[in-house]
Amino acid sequence: MTDNLSSRCLPVGFRFAAGYAGLRKTPSDDLALMVSDFPASAAGVFTRNMVRAAPVELSAGSLRKSGGIARAILANAGNANCATHNMHAVSAATVQAIAGLAGIPEHHALVASTGVIGEPFDESVIPRVLPRLWEKLDRSQFEACAEAIKTTDTVPKVRYRLETTDRSDAFRLAGMAKGAGMIMPDMATMLSFVFTDAAIEPGLLQEMLKTAVDTSFNCITVDSDTSTNDTVLLLANGASGVCFDERSVGTFYNSLAALTRELALDIVRDGEGAEKVAEIRVQGTATDGDAKTIAMAVANSPLVKTALAGADPNWGRILGAAGKSGVRFDPAAMVVLVNGIKVCKDGLRAEFDEPAVQEQMEGEEVRIDIQTGGGGPGRAVVWTCDLTERYIRINADYRT
Amino acid sequence: MTDNLSSRCLPVGFRFAAGYAGLRKTPSDDLALMVSDFPASAAGVFTRNMVRAAPVELSAGSLRKSGGIARAILANAGNANCATHNMHAVSAATVQAIAGLAGIPEHHALVASTGVIGEPFDESVIPRVLPRLWEKLDRSQFEACAEAIKTTDTVPKVRYRLETTDRSDAFRLAGMAKGAGMIMPDMATMLSFVFTDAAIEPGLLQEMLKTAVDTSFNCITVDSDTSTNDTVLLLANGASGVCFDERSVGTFYNSLAALTRELALDIVRDGEGAEKVAEIRVQGTATDGDAKTIAMAVANSPLVKTALAGADPNWGRILGAAGKSGVRFDPAAMVVLVNGIKVCKDGLRAEFDEPAVQEQMEGEEVRIDIQTGGGGPGRAVVWTCDLTERYIRINADYRT
């Protein structure tokens, strides 16, 4: 992303600042402050884990209280602010400090955290650094914020979209994400923050975000673990003057869906230890839900993921993973294709050139198509990565 | 197990033979023939995977047809006999050959297979070797059979029990198992064969086996994958003269439950790449089912399993895994103990000596107790192993 492109695509009326509060041991930025110059419609989607971090509780509550309005987001890396005595006090002190600086109600400030669970977190740390961060707010720090929220991520993840409506009006979306998967050392987090200068009322914005997340972030897996801190926030401040309502929102939704899908794939690609991404497509089931259950069983199967790592066109493992998913289907009607090459037909080995498929699987992108043969309308697509020895090293050696 | 002990504990009226049919590349035994000298009550428990191998279909069907009577079991390693055109013909030819040699109905011969899925399997291979195997049948080959059914297992797994009723009558159980987990290269298999010279009618025997499997083999996980070939068979030939009915069967059940649990733990201990076994106990939920769901979520969590490998008392990962299980509980009431030491209390870090717990976790057995704090009567115990780099090497490099 050149500076030129990023400045053209960055939504109007937002400013950003990154800084260091000492939450991370290495002295690199661990705070990201993101502010809309105007009250923005706000939507949020949060982890479904029964164990939820304080910032998740606070942000979800504030969105309810405000009816979907926000002005600022403060995200920190280095500490999950979860399962400690004072976790609620930390989040409360943070939004209080932002409210004071911005002159806004406390429930117009949202928070998100990522890092180690159950670690002490001094509630004065962030408020002490915030005034300096507030001074630094400008249009150039968007990517610095994406850098500040990284944990085991090897690269920051940012995506932009500049769109034109059929009336030739322009609006912009910019999103960042962090996460080396839904699973990370110490239950760290998938976070994503998306900004747009389009105008959309909060209820509709929430609906758009939920649907977009269901077909992007909720369709990826690095592993099967769900974090205590997962958060996706979307602010729409209307600064472009482009307004969407129920009838016209399709244009906005398509752009949002494309952006969140790009960010979701960025996360899988940067999955812990991952060397390749696999797209798993399932069709022929009774419902989309059944298709997704099968796709996720395959995507989470350690046997399939190690076969991906070994570039092994092992369709038996795919059959077995689909079979244990709990969805009923006729194994004798199953078809499996790897990168378009049929490796299993009628539930049996198909004639295929094994070295050729192996060579295909050496690449960075593998596509697996599964047709359950039921002839139903259900379909799903999910993305996963391979499971390598480096994943084990990252997670077993993290604290010892 | 000394020869003396094994000969004292081997149930009366059974004979065994191991041999090589060339199904394995390395020239070591890949066939196990196990025969009762008398018609025996027979019970079986099979994989719930939608994709089932031919021997599973055949054995389940034969048990139904015979009303729970069998005389012989033939198990092979080296080929799963699953997802090939002639898989049913292979199993049919095998039982036909046994029936001819033994002079019994075909549905009194049971079969089980383990190995690679979807590989060609010439249906004349086993019948050609069977007559020679039949000649070799004797009382000394029980452990040779356990050796013959190994795949990635590093050790054969055999367990014996010599029991005395309150009338001082003796009966014996002997069991073997194979499986380096419920998950193995190419969806190979967990197999177990148990023999007793007690007399029990088939319906009651099936009930006993099902309950014993539910608290043993169904409570272990090396990984989350279920095989297409999983089979547990139990033959009771009554040769000891000790009979059990509804009223007295408790004595037999306790012995069977202890034996199957020992075999199940043998499998976890020999899990692919495993260096330690963890026992996960959950209590305080509304139902036993809820407790088992939480226990299995923790036991299958790659983050928990890598923390075990790294001897890291990372209670946050345990909390997170429990939280994503789908069972509702109050996180603020959670208690977690590692080897009896409280590491998490009221959902928060407990004061504990971290190096001391780490040292405990360096051992080969780790116990994790989870109290959900709901005060309910639900409880469960499951066993898992750690996830190490060797697991990845075994599964990624298997065919490449």
PDB file of C-alpha atoms in Angstrom, chain A residues 50-237:
ATOM      1  CA  MET A  50     -18.630 -17.897  28.113  1.00  0.00           C
ATOM      2  CA  VAL A  51     -15.458 -16.386  29.558  1.00  0.00           C
ATOM      3  CA  ARG A  52     -15.360 -12.769  28.360  1.00  0.00           C
ATOM      4  CA  ALA A  53     -12.751 -10.115  29.019  1.00  0.00           C
ATOM      5  CA  ALA A  54     -13.743  -6.818  30.669  1.00  0.00           C
ATOM      6  CA  PRO A  55     -13.334  -4.698  27.486  1.00  0.00           C
ATOM      7  CA  VAL A  56     -15.743  -7.025  25.667  1.00  0.00           C
ATOM      8  CA  GLU A  57     -18.353  -6.607  28.406  1.00  0.00           C
ATOM      9  CA  LEU A  58     -17.835  -2.842  28.502  1.00  0.00           C
ATOM     10  CA  SER A  59     -17.954  -2.247  24.728  1.00  0.00           C
ATOM     11  CA  ALA A  60     -21.006  -4.488  24.242  1.00  0.00           C
ATOM     12  CA  GLY A  61     -22.760  -2.665  27.097  1.00  0.00           C
ATOM     13  CA  SER A  62     -21.857   0.794  25.767  1.00  0.00           C
ATOM     14  CA  LEU A  63     -23.194  -0.007  22.299  1.00  0.00           C
ATOM     15  CA  ARG A  64     -26.478  -1.067  23.895  1.00  0.00           C
ATOM     16  CA  LYS A  65     -26.613   2.048  26.078  1.00  0.00           C
ATOM     17  CA  SER A  66     -25.778   4.481  23.257  1.00  0.00           C
ATOM     18  CA  GLY A  67     -28.086   2.842  20.744  1.00  0.00           C
ATOM     19  CA  GLY A  68     -25.091   2.332  18.451  1.00  0.00           C
ATOM     20  CA  ILE A  69     -23.185   5.617  18.605  1.00  0.00           C
ATOM     21  CA  ALA A  70     -19.431   5.985  19.270  1.00  0.00           C
ATOM     22  CA  ARG A  71     -16.600   8.448  18.809  1.00  0.00           C
ATOM     23  CA  ALA A  72     -13.453   6.636  19.891  1.00  0.00           C
ATOM     24  CA  ILE A  73     -11.841   3.192  20.161  1.00  0.00           C
ATOM     25  CA  LEU A  74      -8.817   2.437  22.331  1.00  0.00           C
ATOM     26  CA  ALA A  75      -7.156  -0.929  21.789  1.00  0.00           C
ATOM     27  CA  ASN A  76      -4.177  -2.310  23.676  1.00  0.00           C
ATOM     28  CA  ALA A  77      -1.889  -5.264  23.081  1.00  0.00           C
ATOM     29  CA  GLY A  78       0.249  -6.975  25.737  1.00  0.00           C
ATOM     30  CA  ASN A  79      -2.517  -7.734  28.243  1.00  0.00           C
ATOM     31  CA  ALA A  80      -5.935  -9.338  27.642  1.00  0.00           C
ATOM     32  CA  ASN A  81      -7.434  -7.545  30.662  1.00  0.00           C
ATOM     33  CA  CYS A  82      -9.264 -10.762  31.426  1.00  0.00           C
ATOM     34  CA  ALA A  83      -9.679 -12.833  34.610  1.00  0.00           C
ATOM     35  CA  THR A  84      -8.061 -10.360  37.004  1.00  0.00           C
ATOM     36  CA  HIS A  85      -9.606  -8.691  40.062  1.00  0.00           C
ATOM     37  CA  ASN A  86      -9.469  -5.171  38.643  1.00  0.00           C
ATOM     38  CA  MET A  87     -10.250  -5.856  34.974  1.00  0.00           C
ATOM     39  CA  HIS A  88     -13.463  -3.833  35.014  1.00  0.00           C
ATOM     40  CA  ALA A  89     -11.694  -0.953  36.762  1.00  0.00           C
ATOM     41  CA  VAL A  90      -9.014  -0.918  34.017  1.00  0.00           C
ATOM     42  CA  SER A  91     -11.620  -0.642  31.234  1.00  0.00           C
ATOM     43  CA  ALA A  92     -13.644   1.938  33.194  1.00  0.00           C
ATOM     44  CA  ALA A  93     -10.579   4.118  33.856  1.00  0.00           C
ATOM     45  CA  THR A  94      -9.695   3.979  30.164  1.00  0.00           C
ATOM     46  CA  VAL A  95     -13.087   5.147  28.864  1.00  0.00           C
ATOM     47  CA  GLN A  96     -13.250   7.777  31.620  1.00  0.00           C
ATOM     48  CA  ALA A  97      -9.937   9.220  30.471  1.00  0.00           C
ATOM     49  CA  ILE A  98     -11.001   9.227  26.813  1.00  0.00           C
ATOM     50  CA  ALA A  99     -14.350  10.838  27.669  1.00  0.00           C
ATOM     51  CA  GLY A 100     -12.515  13.602  29.536  1.00  0.00           C
ATOM     52  CA  LEU A 101     -10.135  14.299  26.665  1.00  0.00           C
ATOM     53  CA  ALA A 102     -12.792  14.131  23.946  1.00  0.00           C
ATOM     54  CA  GLY A 103     -15.629  15.782  25.834  1.00  0.00           C
ATOM     55  CA  ILE A 104     -17.959  12.882  25.074  1.00  0.00           C
ATOM     56  CA  PRO A 105     -20.107  10.543  27.214  1.00  0.00           C
ATOM     57  CA  GLU A 106     -18.157   7.560  28.547  1.00  0.00           C
ATOM     58  CA  HIS A 107     -20.349   5.139  26.632  1.00  0.00           C
ATOM     59  CA  HIS A 108     -19.245   6.722  23.345  1.00  0.00           C
ATOM     60  CA  ALA A 109     -15.721   5.338  23.916  1.00  0.00           C
ATOM     61  CA  LEU A 110     -15.110   1.671  23.106  1.00  0.00           C
ATOM     62  CA  VAL A 111     -12.212  -0.531  24.201  1.00  0.00           C
ATOM     63  CA  ALA A 112     -10.551  -3.778  23.155  1.00  0.00           C
ATOM     64  CA  SER A 113      -7.589  -5.702  24.570  1.00  0.00           C
ATOM     65  CA  THR A 114      -5.325  -8.529  23.482  1.00  0.00           C
ATOM     66  CA  GLY A 115      -2.487 -10.336  25.231  1.00  0.00           C
ATOM     67  CA  VAL A 116      -1.915 -12.637  28.155  1.00  0.00           C
ATOM     68  CA  ILE A 117      -4.909 -13.617  30.301  1.00  0.00           C
ATOM     69  CA  GLY A 118      -4.864 -13.206  34.084  1.00  0.00           C
ATOM     70  CA  GLU A 119      -1.830 -10.911  34.191  1.00  0.00           C
ATOM     71  CA  PRO A 120      -1.826  -7.913  36.579  1.00  0.00           C
ATOM     72  CA  PHE A 121      -2.830  -4.692  34.823  1.00  0.00           C
ATOM     73  CA  ASP A 122      -2.320  -1.381  36.633  1.00  0.00           C
ATOM     74  CA  GLU A 123      -5.392   0.742  35.909  1.00  0.00           C
ATOM     75  CA  SER A 124      -3.405   3.996  35.874  1.00  0.00           C
ATOM     76  CA  VAL A 125      -1.114   2.931  33.010  1.00  0.00           C
ATOM     77  CA  ILE A 126      -3.357   3.784  30.056  1.00  0.00           C
ATOM     78  CA  PRO A 127      -4.869   7.025  31.464  1.00  0.00           C
ATOM     79  CA  ARG A 128      -1.316   8.261  32.122  1.00  0.00           C
ATOM     80  CA  VAL A 129      -0.325   7.832  28.446  1.00  0.00           C
ATOM     81  CA  LEU A 130      -3.624   8.931  26.840  1.00  0.00           C
ATOM     82  CA  PRO A 131      -3.153  12.772  26.859  1.00  0.00           C
ATOM     83  CA  ARG A 132       0.086  12.407  24.906  1.00  0.00           C
ATOM     84  CA  LEU A 133      -1.633  10.024  22.461  1.00  0.00           C
ATOM     85  CA  TRP A 134      -4.523  12.445  22.086  1.00  0.00           C
ATOM     86  CA  GLU A 135      -2.100  15.203  21.015  1.00  0.00           C
ATOM     87  CA  LYS A 136      -0.630  12.951  18.344  1.00  0.00           C
ATOM     88  CA  LEU A 137      -3.956  12.090  16.631  1.00  0.00           C
ATOM     89  CA  ASP A 138      -3.739  12.593  12.873  1.00  0.00           C
ATOM     90  CA  ARG A 139      -4.540  11.037   9.493  1.00  0.00           C
ATOM     91  CA  SER A 140      -1.161   9.330   9.027  1.00  0.00           C
ATOM     92  CA  GLN A 141      -1.198   6.836  11.918  1.00  0.00           C
ATOM     93  CA  PHE A 142      -3.714   4.251  10.672  1.00  0.00           C
ATOM     94  CA  GLU A 143      -1.073   1.682   9.783  1.00  0.00           C
ATOM     95  CA  ALA A 144       0.887   2.469  12.952  1.00  0.00           C
ATOM     96  CA  CYS A 145      -2.263   1.476  14.875  1.00  0.00           C
ATOM     97  CA  ALA A 146      -2.462  -1.812  12.955  1.00  0.00           C
ATOM     98  CA  GLU A 147       1.181  -2.400  13.951  1.00  0.00           C
ATOM     99  CA  ALA A 148       0.504  -1.549  17.618  1.00  0.00           C
ATOM    100  CA  ILE A 149      -2.216  -4.192  18.106  1.00  0.00           C
ATOM    101  CA  LYS A 150      -0.098  -7.121  16.824  1.00  0.00           C
ATOM    102  CA  THR A 151       0.805 -10.003  19.171  1.00  0.00           C
ATOM    103  CA  THR A 152       2.186 -13.145  17.474  1.00  0.00           C
ATOM    104  CA  ASP A 153       1.222 -11.673  14.109  1.00  0.00           C
ATOM    105  CA  THR A 154       4.212 -11.487  11.802  1.00  0.00           C
ATOM    106  CA  VAL A 155       2.692  -8.701   9.667  1.00  0.00           C
ATOM    107  CA  PRO A 156       0.154  -5.920  10.283  1.00  0.00           C
ATOM    108  CA  LYS A 157      -3.097  -6.411   8.390  1.00  0.00           C
ATOM    109  CA  VAL A 158      -4.733  -3.403   6.719  1.00  0.00           C
ATOM    110  CA  ARG A 159      -7.132  -3.216   3.801  1.00  0.00           C
ATOM    111  CA  TYR A 160      -8.696  -0.250   2.015  1.00  0.00           C
ATOM    112  CA  ARG A 161     -11.579   0.237  -0.388  1.00  0.00           C
ATOM    113  CA  LEU A 162     -12.475   3.323  -2.398  1.00  0.00           C
ATOM    114  CA  GLU A 163     -15.973   2.872  -3.834  1.00  0.00           C
ATOM    115  CA  THR A 164     -18.188   4.886  -6.137  1.00  0.00           C
ATOM    116  CA  THR A 165     -21.979   4.726  -6.052  1.00  0.00           C
ATOM    117  CA  ASP A 166     -23.991   4.666  -9.301  1.00  0.00           C
ATOM    118  CA  ARG A 167     -24.352   8.437  -8.853  1.00  0.00           C
ATOM    119  CA  SER A 168     -20.531   8.679  -8.877  1.00  0.00           C
ATOM    120  CA  ASP A 169     -20.356   9.661  -5.222  1.00  0.00           C
ATOM    121  CA  ALA A 170     -17.262   8.291  -3.478  1.00  0.00           C
ATOM    122  CA  PHE A 171     -17.050   6.658  -0.067  1.00  0.00           C
ATOM    123  CA  ARG A 172     -14.226   4.821   1.608  1.00  0.00           C
ATOM    124  CA  LEU A 173     -13.639   1.877   3.951  1.00  0.00           C
ATOM    125  CA  ALA A 174     -10.463   1.090   5.848  1.00  0.00           C
ATOM    126  CA  GLY A 175     -10.000  -1.890   8.111  1.00  0.00           C
ATOM    127  CA  MET A 176      -7.301  -3.365  10.252  1.00  0.00           C
ATOM    128  CA  ALA A 177      -7.141  -6.768  11.920  1.00  0.00           C
ATOM    129  CA  LYS A 178      -4.844  -8.673  14.213  1.00  0.00           C
ATOM    130  CA  GLY A 179      -4.692 -12.321  15.048  1.00  0.00           C
ATOM    131  CA  ALA A 180      -2.514 -15.198  14.026  1.00  0.00           C
ATOM    132  CA  GLY A 181      -5.709 -17.211  14.016  1.00  0.00           C
ATOM    133  CA  MET A 182      -8.695 -17.547  16.261  1.00  0.00           C
ATOM    134  CA  ILE A 183      -6.271 -19.340  18.519  1.00  0.00           C
ATOM    135  CA  MET A 184      -3.142 -17.764  19.890  1.00  0.00           C
ATOM    136  CA  PRO A 185      -0.749 -18.015  22.801  1.00  0.00           C
ATOM    137  CA  ASP A 186      -2.566 -17.497  26.060  1.00  0.00           C
ATOM    138  CA  MET A 187      -5.942 -17.074  24.462  1.00  0.00           C
ATOM    139  CA  ALA A 188      -5.058 -13.835  22.821  1.00  0.00           C
ATOM    140  CA  THR A 189      -7.370 -12.408  20.316  1.00  0.00           C
ATOM    141  CA  MET A 190      -8.761 -11.702  16.946  1.00  0.00           C
ATOM    142  CA  LEU A 191      -9.451  -7.951  16.777  1.00  0.00           C
ATOM    143  CA  SER A 192     -10.639  -5.957  13.816  1.00  0.00           C
ATOM    144  CA  PHE A 193     -11.577  -2.297  13.485  1.00  0.00           C
ATOM    145  CA  VAL A 194     -13.257  -0.982  10.362  1.00  0.00           C
ATOM    146  CA  PHE A 195     -13.941   2.658   9.521  1.00  0.00           C
ATOM    147  CA  THR A 196     -16.086   4.218   6.830  1.00  0.00           C
ATOM    148  CA  ASP A 197     -17.126   7.719   5.927  1.00  0.00           C
ATOM    149  CA  ALA A 198     -20.457   6.520   4.570  1.00  0.00           C
ATOM    150  CA  ALA A 199     -23.607   7.360   6.558  1.00  0.00           C
ATOM    151  CA  ILE A 200     -25.777   4.477   7.788  1.00  0.00           C
ATOM    152  CA  GLU A 201     -28.100   4.327  10.775  1.00  0.00           C
ATOM    153  CA  PRO A 202     -26.882   2.129  13.650  1.00  0.00           C
ATOM    154  CA  GLY A 203     -29.477  -0.674  13.385  1.00  0.00           C
ATOM    155  CA  LEU A 204     -28.761  -1.268   9.728  1.00  0.00           C
ATOM    156  CA  LEU A 205     -25.002  -0.957  10.322  1.00  0.00           C
ATOM    157  CA  GLN A 206     -25.142  -3.672  12.989  1.00  0.00           C
ATOM    158  CA  GLU A 207     -27.083  -5.937  10.642  1.00  0.00           C
ATOM    159  CA  MET A 208     -24.518  -5.414   7.849  1.00  0.00           C
ATOM    160  CA  LEU A 209     -21.598  -6.068  10.202  1.00  0.00           C
ATOM    161  CA  LYS A 210     -23.118  -9.231  11.623  1.00  0.00           C
ATOM    162  CA  THR A 211     -23.768 -10.663   8.157  1.00  0.00           C
ATOM    163  CA  ALA A 212     -20.317  -9.679   6.900  1.00  0.00           C
ATOM    164  CA  VAL A 213     -18.611 -11.245   9.939  1.00  0.00           C
ATOM    165  CA  ASP A 214     -20.613 -14.467   9.494  1.00  0.00           C
ATOM    166  CA  THR A 215     -19.161 -14.923   6.014  1.00  0.00           C
ATOM    167  CA  SER A 216     -15.623 -13.757   6.822  1.00  0.00           C
ATOM    168  CA  PHE A 217     -14.137 -13.884  10.337  1.00  0.00           C
ATOM    169  CA  ASN A 218     -16.598 -16.605  11.392  1.00  0.00           C
ATOM    170  CA  CYS A 219     -15.499 -18.720   8.422  1.00  0.00           C
ATOM    171  CA  ILE A 220     -11.839 -18.919   9.298  1.00  0.00           C
ATOM    172  CA  THR A 221     -10.024 -21.196  11.664  1.00  0.00           C
ATOM    173  CA  VAL A 222      -6.368 -21.529  12.476  1.00  0.00           C
ATOM    174  CA  ASP A 223      -7.381 -23.919  15.161  1.00  0.00           C
ATOM    175  CA  SER A 224     -10.594 -24.679  16.979  1.00  0.00           C
ATOM    176  CA  ASP A 225     -10.124 -22.376  19.952  1.00  0.00           C
ATOM    177  CA  THR A 226     -12.241 -19.246  20.417  1.00  0.00           C
ATOM    178  CA  SER A 227     -10.715 -16.360  22.292  1.00  0.00           C
ATOM    179  CA  THR A 228     -12.113 -14.576  25.350  1.00  0.00           C
ATOM    180  CA  ASN A 229     -11.465 -11.196  23.699  1.00  0.00           C
ATOM    181  CA  ASP A 230     -12.561 -11.445  20.027  1.00  0.00           C
ATOM    182  CA  THR A 231     -13.973  -8.107  18.919  1.00  0.00           C
ATOM    183  CA  VAL A 232     -14.933  -6.540  15.594  1.00  0.00           C
ATOM    184  CA  LEU A 233     -15.974  -2.871  15.632  1.00  0.00           C
ATOM    185  CA  LEU A 234     -17.248  -0.754  12.735  1.00  0.00           C
ATOM    186  CA  LEU A 235     -17.640   3.039  12.839  1.00  0.00           C
ATOM    187  CA  ALA A 236     -19.524   4.938  10.114  1.00  0.00           C
ATOM    188  CA  ASN A 237     -19.268   8.726  10.509  1.00  0.00           C
TER     189      ASN A 237
END
